Amino acid sequence: MANSKFEYVRNFETPDPLMPNTWIVVRVDGRGFTKMCAKYNFEKPNDRRALDLMNAAAKAVVTEIPDITIAYGVSDEYSFVFHKSCELFERRSSKLVSTVVSTFTSNYVHQWPTCFPDTPLSSPLPSFDGRAVCYPSVQNLRDYMSWRQVDCHINNLYNTTFWALIQLGGLDNKEAEKTLAGTLSADKNEILFSRFSINYNNEPEINKKGSVVFRDYELVDPASNNVAETIDSVAEPVKQSKSQREKDKKRRAKARILVEHLDIIKDDFWDMRPWILSGKPGKVPKET
Amino acid sequence: MANSKFEYVRNFETPDPLMPNTWIVVRVDGRGFTKMCAKYNFEKPNDRRALDLMNAAAKAVVTEIPDITIAYGVSDEYSFVFHKSCELFERRSSKLVSTVVSTFTSNYVHQWPTCFPDTPLSSPLPSFDGRAVCYPSVQNLRDYMSWRQVDCHINNLYNTTFWALIQLGGLDNKEAEKTLAGTLSADKNEILFSRFSINYNNEPEINKKGSVVFRDYELVDPASNNVAETIDSVAEPVKQSKSQREKDKKRRAKARILVEHLDIIKDDFWDMRPWILSGKPGKVPKET
Amino acid sequence: MANSKFEYVRNFETPDPLMPNTWIVVRVDGRGFTKMCAKYNFEKPNDRRALDLMNAAAKAVVTEIPDITIAYGVSDEYSFVFHKSCELFERRSSKLVSTVVSTFTSNYVHQWPTCFPDTPLSSPLPSFDGRAVCYPSVQNLRDYMSWRQVDCHINNLYNTTFWALIQLGGLDNKEAEKTLAGTLSADKNEILFSRFSINYNNEPEINKKGSVVFRDYELVDPASNNVAETIDSVAEPVKQSKSQREKDKKRRAKARILVEHLDIIKDDFWDMRPWILSGKPGKVPKET
Amino acid sequence: MANSKFEYVRNFETPDPLMPNTWIVVRVDGRGFTKMCAKYNFEKPNDRRALDLMNAAAKAVVTEIPDITIAYGVSDEYSFVFHKSCELFERRSSKLVSTVVSTFTSNYVHQWPTCFPDTPLSSPLPSFDGRAVCYPSVQNLRDYMSWRQVDCHINNLYNTTFWALIQLGGLDNKEAEKTLAGTLSADKNEILFSRFSINYNNEPEINKKGSVVFRDYELVDPASNNVAETIDSVAEPVKQSKSQREKDKKRRAKARILVEHLDIIKDDFWDMRPWILSGKPGKVPKET
């Protein structure tokens, strides 16, 4: 039986390839997480279980999609970076976005009981939306990552002070808001320290810096490479021999995936881990 | 602390609104479900638990997103139709696609233990991809839906015969394939009947027709309306009064969501349920 | 000699097909025409030579591109409508836009000396930009056309009054602007009539209505068809036999192309000329 | 009079911004130039008048649109490169493409009588289509330019030999085609030399290399800069002071626009003219 009479409807699909030779960032955001936080009693300003769950889901995404070279998460958002040479799904935007969002969601829901053993999920379940943005140069990509980390810092400092005023200072939400209106970073640090003896610098790194997910290879001397320049000047995906490709694949699969809380704004993070920008797996460190 | 130095990266986001006044179909497809079927021992040719799980996830999506007017699913795919007047997320493609895919995935994973009580999930978890396609006219939309249902029929007839040859006839995969090469529908019906005394017409409707999800209102006389023409001639979203909008919302929320296995190719299905194309909630049937 | 080393750059071209089964409007706008009007001393409020030139260029475009079913122009803009079944250039947006803009420009510049025999062109030459917009339904398309014609009316009434105040009333630009600030249509009609004995209704149709370009076939009884509904319900381009296609082509080529100044907001214009929406050539009127 | 009833149609316009921080190439191609060549008796294999006309039109485009940093033309095509920092028309694709195509067409038609004094134009007039492609890195851009120049070389060598076989060798088209089938560059050079005493190297540069259009500043020592790397690492448009912007604008306006026939594949062309990639005007050479 021929299906041809209706098959013309296929022509209505529009192609959505992302520009070649650009960095693809797929950003995942929690939907209605303010409500969710309330519903499941997330701790304020940061719920460690919730962050661990986000990180576990992100780690699963990076593990399952080796084209992702680095990911960065904070609060209820996570950004996944596909290397500029990535050819996965012919770089189709909706395929890339939906696959990342679905894999993330799937793991988030599945691992929920591990992180929240006493809090069963109920409808409506947590869900996420996503979108893809391309960045042409390494500097654009790093500026994107820096933007998210600066945002993390600004929000966390604000939230830490806000909730200290409420939880320790006995203010209500409106009073806390008013107290913070117009304050600079230094003012917030001062409030924390003078009123509550909290030294913001001693706050957990995961809250101050967010979380970075990447493969673990041997660190290199930052002065030994200029991977950013080299990578910017690469014009198209390197055609690797099949054996080289297989070798890289194995190395990548063998690499541990780390979730750390590091400064990704300064050069050092990138210079010591050239594999993140080069896309070439580094040396797998010896087990100790 | 100003974040302005990096904030320029926002300009790299490209707008992706879908054309106004067109029907939006978001189609969700299982990723790597052939492997998944094997891993979790799905029954062949149709695993009722797996279909029930797909339907449960779809029902949750339609419940949570009232802009979806109908959904149709078969095998590991589901198509969700947003009414042409829908303004959700300003019709941004990636928002719509990712929200549907995430909500679907979330419910699929969460309800897995209900449908597969003896088969715990393990990594890699099930996941789905998705994409959006727009259709300008009712006819285009109905042709899309018909296309999927014809596909369901063709595949199910093939698979039913294929697995009968193997499970009942003792053939191996290659022999079954060879037997079916070049056969027409009539031939397959004949094989089923003469060799295995299977009357294809008596196969379960869910397998032959797939599943349709929609809100339940009182059916109307098919001759009493020509909703398709009326709707095609509507040029822009009707501006409703706020009270009317609230009323519609309540009615929609009150409506039961049905999962049925009906013919959606013929006119009757649509003519008896004008609310699906009109987007105006019908009369909620009295409880019996 | 192989060119393959560089040929990869081709992959950076992104496809830009317009949605099938939708009406494509390519709108052409004069670039910097305020300056141009001054440079070449266009008469105010309407320069008949300039309008004739626009119309001549538009007529050439419609003649050369038979997929255009109707065009509408006012001032320094022209909208060209491709039938929703059009497959020209696989509906690639940039091809369609650039071809219309280039053909229009080419004829505008070439026919300039005919319309402005005493005013040679000099650098920078007149030029136009363009863009494509799609409309899913006949009502959307007609609303677009109505929008342009209402705009024509509003602007022309304003400009006619504005320039009467200056040219006949002796006001300067600022005084005229001030006089008109906040006036309604009725007020402007009144100013024209009471101060300058101008009955706006007697102004030239070309100024009040703009110009419509279309092929000339025998008019039909408006009550005899409901082409809009019929066309909205058409789902895909009709597959014609080759001989039918050739016949249509000949008939289209034989048809005179008219430039008229008619009301295109009311139904009559469209109902009497069903070929514009149906895309099927009408009956070529007998020469008289 | 309010226009609001129809104004909703504006929402159907879809935004089409090109990705920031990428090189935009607008390529213009002659429409149906094979026919045009025949109609106006263009000389084979190269008609100098036709090339001069293309170059004159391109020069006018570069003059009128200072955001264009370089252009390259061959046969009936021309590529215009907008600097990656360009913000013209908010980088809207259809605006950029249509403006270039219209300005090019306008000048082509207007200057036709200068280049073809004895051959008046007639309908259908020459016209061009266009499209935009973005390139993220300098290397991608240069590879695009190289691709066009290699193409020029390959086609010109073929055409030169093909027409020599016909015009000097007395072959007909088919025989000439057959003679050339499967030949390499060396073979064609040999045919030209041995049969017709033509040394391909002595052919006019304009035929062998095509034409490059750019602003003329003082050449610099190629070793003195690495503009490509510098420019690749620039992440966003430099925010210039208004006075600096005005200064640059004047310098750019003062610069002569050259049409030359140079090798643009090798580094030297670019290294000696860093202003093409940097976008910063160089030193205007002293008049001599």
mmCIF file of N, CA and C in Angstrom, chain D residues 92-148:
data_model
loop_
_atom_site.group_PDB
_atom_site.id
_atom_site.type_symbol
_atom_site.label_atom_id
_atom_site.label_comp_id
_atom_site.label_asym_id
_atom_site.label_seq_id
_atom_site.Cartn_x
_atom_site.Cartn_y
_atom_site.Cartn_z
ATOM 1 N N ARG D 92 20.531 42.351 9.011
ATOM 2 C CA ARG D 92 19.403 41.601 8.456
ATOM 3 C C ARG D 92 19.733 41.111 7.063
ATOM 4 N N SER D 93 19.604 39.818 6.881
ATOM 5 C CA SER D 93 20.040 39.186 5.645
ATOM 6 C C SER D 93 19.354 39.756 4.408
ATOM 7 N N SER D 94 18.035 39.840 4.427
ATOM 8 C CA SER D 94 17.359 40.258 3.191
ATOM 9 C C SER D 94 17.660 41.716 2.856
ATOM 10 N N LYS D 95 17.820 42.552 3.874
ATOM 11 C CA LYS D 95 18.179 43.951 3.646
ATOM 12 C C LYS D 95 19.555 44.038 2.984
ATOM 13 N N LEU D 96 20.515 43.296 3.527
ATOM 14 C CA LEU D 96 21.873 43.345 2.996
ATOM 15 C C LEU D 96 21.915 42.827 1.564
ATOM 16 N N VAL D 97 21.304 41.673 1.357
ATOM 17 C CA VAL D 97 21.342 41.069 0.024
ATOM 18 C C VAL D 97 20.636 41.955 -0.989
ATOM 19 N N SER D 98 19.427 42.415 -0.652
ATOM 20 C CA SER D 98 18.666 43.170 -1.646
ATOM 21 C C SER D 98 19.326 44.515 -1.953
ATOM 22 N N THR D 99 19.927 45.125 -0.932
ATOM 23 C CA THR D 99 20.592 46.407 -1.170
ATOM 24 C C THR D 99 21.793 46.243 -2.103
ATOM 25 N N VAL D 100 22.583 45.214 -1.854
ATOM 26 C CA VAL D 100 23.743 44.982 -2.732
ATOM 27 C C VAL D 100 23.271 44.666 -4.145
ATOM 28 N N VAL D 101 22.319 43.766 -4.262
ATOM 29 C CA VAL D 101 21.853 43.356 -5.595
ATOM 30 C C VAL D 101 21.248 44.537 -6.340
ATOM 31 N N SER D 102 20.463 45.356 -5.635
ATOM 32 C CA SER D 102 19.813 46.477 -6.308
ATOM 33 C C SER D 102 20.831 47.532 -6.733
ATOM 34 N N THR D 103 21.770 47.836 -5.844
ATOM 35 C CA THR D 103 22.784 48.836 -6.190
ATOM 36 C C THR D 103 23.634 48.340 -7.354
ATOM 37 N N PHE D 104 23.952 47.069 -7.329
ATOM 38 C CA PHE D 104 24.736 46.497 -8.421
ATOM 39 C C PHE D 104 23.964 46.582 -9.744
ATOM 40 N N THR D 105 22.720 46.151 -9.713
ATOM 41 C CA THR D 105 21.886 46.144 -10.921
ATOM 42 C C THR D 105 21.714 47.550 -11.491
ATOM 43 N N SER D 106 21.408 48.456 -10.590
ATOM 44 C CA SER D 106 21.192 49.842 -10.961
ATOM 45 C C SER D 106 22.389 50.404 -11.734
ATOM 46 N N ASN D 107 23.572 50.154 -11.206
ATOM 47 C CA ASN D 107 24.766 50.668 -11.870
ATOM 48 C C ASN D 107 25.091 49.906 -13.148
ATOM 49 N N TYR D 108 24.793 48.622 -13.150
ATOM 50 C CA TYR D 108 25.051 47.817 -14.346
ATOM 51 C C TYR D 108 24.228 48.347 -15.522
ATOM 52 N N VAL D 109 22.950 48.577 -15.253
ATOM 53 C CA VAL D 109 22.060 49.039 -16.329
ATOM 54 C C VAL D 109 22.406 50.462 -16.742
ATOM 55 N N HIS D 110 22.693 51.290 -15.735
ATOM 56 C CA HIS D 110 22.976 52.697 -16.037
ATOM 57 C C HIS D 110 24.259 52.859 -16.843
ATOM 58 N N GLN D 111 25.258 52.021 -16.538
ATOM 59 C CA GLN D 111 26.543 52.186 -17.220
ATOM 60 C C GLN D 111 26.657 51.316 -18.470
ATOM 61 N N TRP D 112 25.655 50.545 -18.740
ATOM 62 C CA TRP D 112 25.670 49.721 -19.949
ATOM 63 C C TRP D 112 26.026 50.526 -21.204
ATOM 64 N N PRO D 113 25.373 51.675 -21.455
ATOM 65 C CA PRO D 113 25.669 52.411 -22.696
ATOM 66 C C PRO D 113 27.133 52.857 -22.790
ATOM 67 N N THR D 114 27.792 53.061 -21.639
ATOM 68 C CA THR D 114 29.211 53.429 -21.669
ATOM 69 C C THR D 114 30.050 52.262 -22.175
ATOM 70 N N CYS D 115 29.734 51.058 -21.721
ATOM 71 C CA CYS D 115 30.537 49.891 -22.089
ATOM 72 C C CYS D 115 30.086 49.286 -23.414
ATOM 73 N N PHE D 116 28.810 49.410 -23.710
ATOM 74 C CA PHE D 116 28.283 48.860 -24.972
ATOM 75 C C PHE D 116 27.598 49.983 -25.763
ATOM 76 N N PRO D 117 28.373 50.950 -26.241
ATOM 77 C CA PRO D 117 27.752 52.129 -26.863
ATOM 78 C C PRO D 117 26.891 51.779 -28.081
ATOM 79 N N ASP D 118 27.182 50.671 -28.714
ATOM 80 C CA ASP D 118 26.441 50.365 -29.950
ATOM 81 C C ASP D 118 25.365 49.309 -29.755
ATOM 82 N N THR D 119 25.142 48.896 -28.535
ATOM 83 C CA THR D 119 24.220 47.796 -28.281
ATOM 84 C C THR D 119 23.185 48.202 -27.252
ATOM 85 N N PRO D 120 22.070 48.779 -27.669
ATOM 86 C CA PRO D 120 21.082 49.203 -26.679
ATOM 87 C C PRO D 120 20.442 47.995 -25.990
ATOM 88 N N LEU D 121 20.099 48.167 -24.735
ATOM 89 C CA LEU D 121 19.420 47.124 -23.982
ATOM 90 C C LEU D 121 17.971 46.988 -24.434
ATOM 91 N N SER D 122 17.445 45.785 -24.340
ATOM 92 C CA SER D 122 16.015 45.589 -24.607
ATOM 93 C C SER D 122 15.481 44.513 -23.662
ATOM 94 N N SER D 123 14.184 44.479 -23.521
ATOM 95 C CA SER D 123 13.571 43.524 -22.588
ATOM 96 C C SER D 123 13.772 42.097 -23.046
ATOM 97 N N PRO D 124 13.904 41.116 -22.160
ATOM 98 C CA PRO D 124 14.102 41.312 -20.722
ATOM 99 C C PRO D 124 15.494 41.848 -20.408
ATOM 100 N N LEU D 125 15.550 42.813 -19.514
ATOM 101 C CA LEU D 125 16.812 43.455 -19.143
ATOM 102 C C LEU D 125 17.687 42.524 -18.316
ATOM 103 N N PRO D 126 18.975 42.815 -18.270
ATOM 104 C CA PRO D 126 19.841 42.001 -17.392
ATOM 105 C C PRO D 126 19.423 42.146 -15.933
ATOM 106 N N SER D 127 19.516 41.063 -15.209
ATOM 107 C CA SER D 127 19.229 41.131 -13.774
ATOM 108 C C SER D 127 20.089 40.114 -13.040
ATOM 109 N N PHE D 128 20.103 40.226 -11.707
ATOM 110 C CA PHE D 128 21.009 39.426 -10.892
ATOM 111 C C PHE D 128 20.264 38.873 -9.689
ATOM 112 N N ASP D 129 20.678 37.696 -9.239
ATOM 113 C CA ASP D 129 20.155 37.287 -7.946
ATOM 114 C C ASP D 129 21.288 37.329 -6.926
ATOM 115 N N GLY D 130 20.962 37.107 -5.679
ATOM 116 C CA GLY D 130 21.981 37.222 -4.645
ATOM 117 C C GLY D 130 21.624 36.387 -3.440
ATOM 118 N N ARG D 131 22.619 36.185 -2.607
ATOM 119 C CA ARG D 131 22.389 35.448 -1.348
ATOM 120 C C ARG D 131 23.527 35.800 -0.394
ATOM 121 N N ALA D 132 23.322 35.569 0.875
ATOM 122 C CA ALA D 132 24.350 35.868 1.876
ATOM 123 C C ALA D 132 24.844 34.584 2.518
ATOM 124 N N VAL D 133 26.136 34.511 2.738
ATOM 125 C CA VAL D 133 26.723 33.385 3.464
ATOM 126 C C VAL D 133 27.667 33.964 4.511
ATOM 127 N N CYS D 134 27.680 33.372 5.700
ATOM 128 C CA CYS D 134 28.558 33.855 6.763
ATOM 129 C C CYS D 134 29.742 32.917 6.962
ATOM 130 N N TYR D 135 30.888 33.510 7.274
ATOM 131 C CA TYR D 135 32.071 32.717 7.577
ATOM 132 C C TYR D 135 32.637 33.146 8.921
ATOM 133 N N PRO D 136 32.818 32.179 9.838
ATOM 134 C CA PRO D 136 33.232 32.544 11.195
ATOM 135 C C PRO D 136 34.684 33.006 11.318
ATOM 136 N N SER D 137 35.612 32.406 10.560
ATOM 137 C CA SER D 137 37.018 32.745 10.775
ATOM 138 C C SER D 137 37.637 33.333 9.519
ATOM 139 N N VAL D 138 38.760 34.034 9.705
ATOM 140 C CA VAL D 138 39.493 34.596 8.570
ATOM 141 C C VAL D 138 39.846 33.485 7.579
ATOM 142 N N GLN D 139 40.247 32.343 8.116
ATOM 143 C CA GLN D 139 40.634 31.263 7.213
ATOM 144 C C GLN D 139 39.447 30.820 6.363
ATOM 145 N N ASN D 140 38.265 30.718 6.972
ATOM 146 C CA ASN D 140 37.069 30.363 6.198
ATOM 147 C C ASN D 140 36.819 31.393 5.096
ATOM 148 N N LEU D 141 36.946 32.667 5.452
ATOM 149 C CA LEU D 141 36.715 33.721 4.464
ATOM 150 C C LEU D 141 37.721 33.626 3.320
ATOM 151 N N ARG D 142 39.007 33.498 3.696
ATOM 152 C CA ARG D 142 40.039 33.426 2.659
ATOM 153 C C ARG D 142 39.852 32.168 1.814
ATOM 154 N N ASP D 143 39.425 31.084 2.427
ATOM 155 C CA ASP D 143 39.179 29.872 1.641
ATOM 156 C C ASP D 143 38.028 30.099 0.661
ATOM 157 N N TYR D 144 37.022 30.857 1.089
ATOM 158 C CA TYR D 144 35.943 31.194 0.150
ATOM 159 C C TYR D 144 36.494 31.975 -1.042
ATOM 160 N N MET D 145 37.290 33.013 -0.735
ATOM 161 C CA MET D 145 37.844 33.844 -1.808
ATOM 162 C C MET D 145 38.742 32.997 -2.722
ATOM 163 N N SER D 146 39.539 32.143 -2.107
ATOM 164 C CA SER D 146 40.423 31.275 -2.895
ATOM 165 C C SER D 146 39.604 30.353 -3.787
ATOM 166 N N TRP D 147 38.521 29.853 -3.237
ATOM 167 C CA TRP D 147 37.643 28.951 -3.991
ATOM 168 C C TRP D 147 37.158 29.636 -5.261
ATOM 169 N N ARG D 148 36.729 30.894 -5.130
ATOM 170 C CA ARG D 148 36.255 31.613 -6.312
ATOM 171 C C ARG D 148 37.398 31.858 -7.301
#
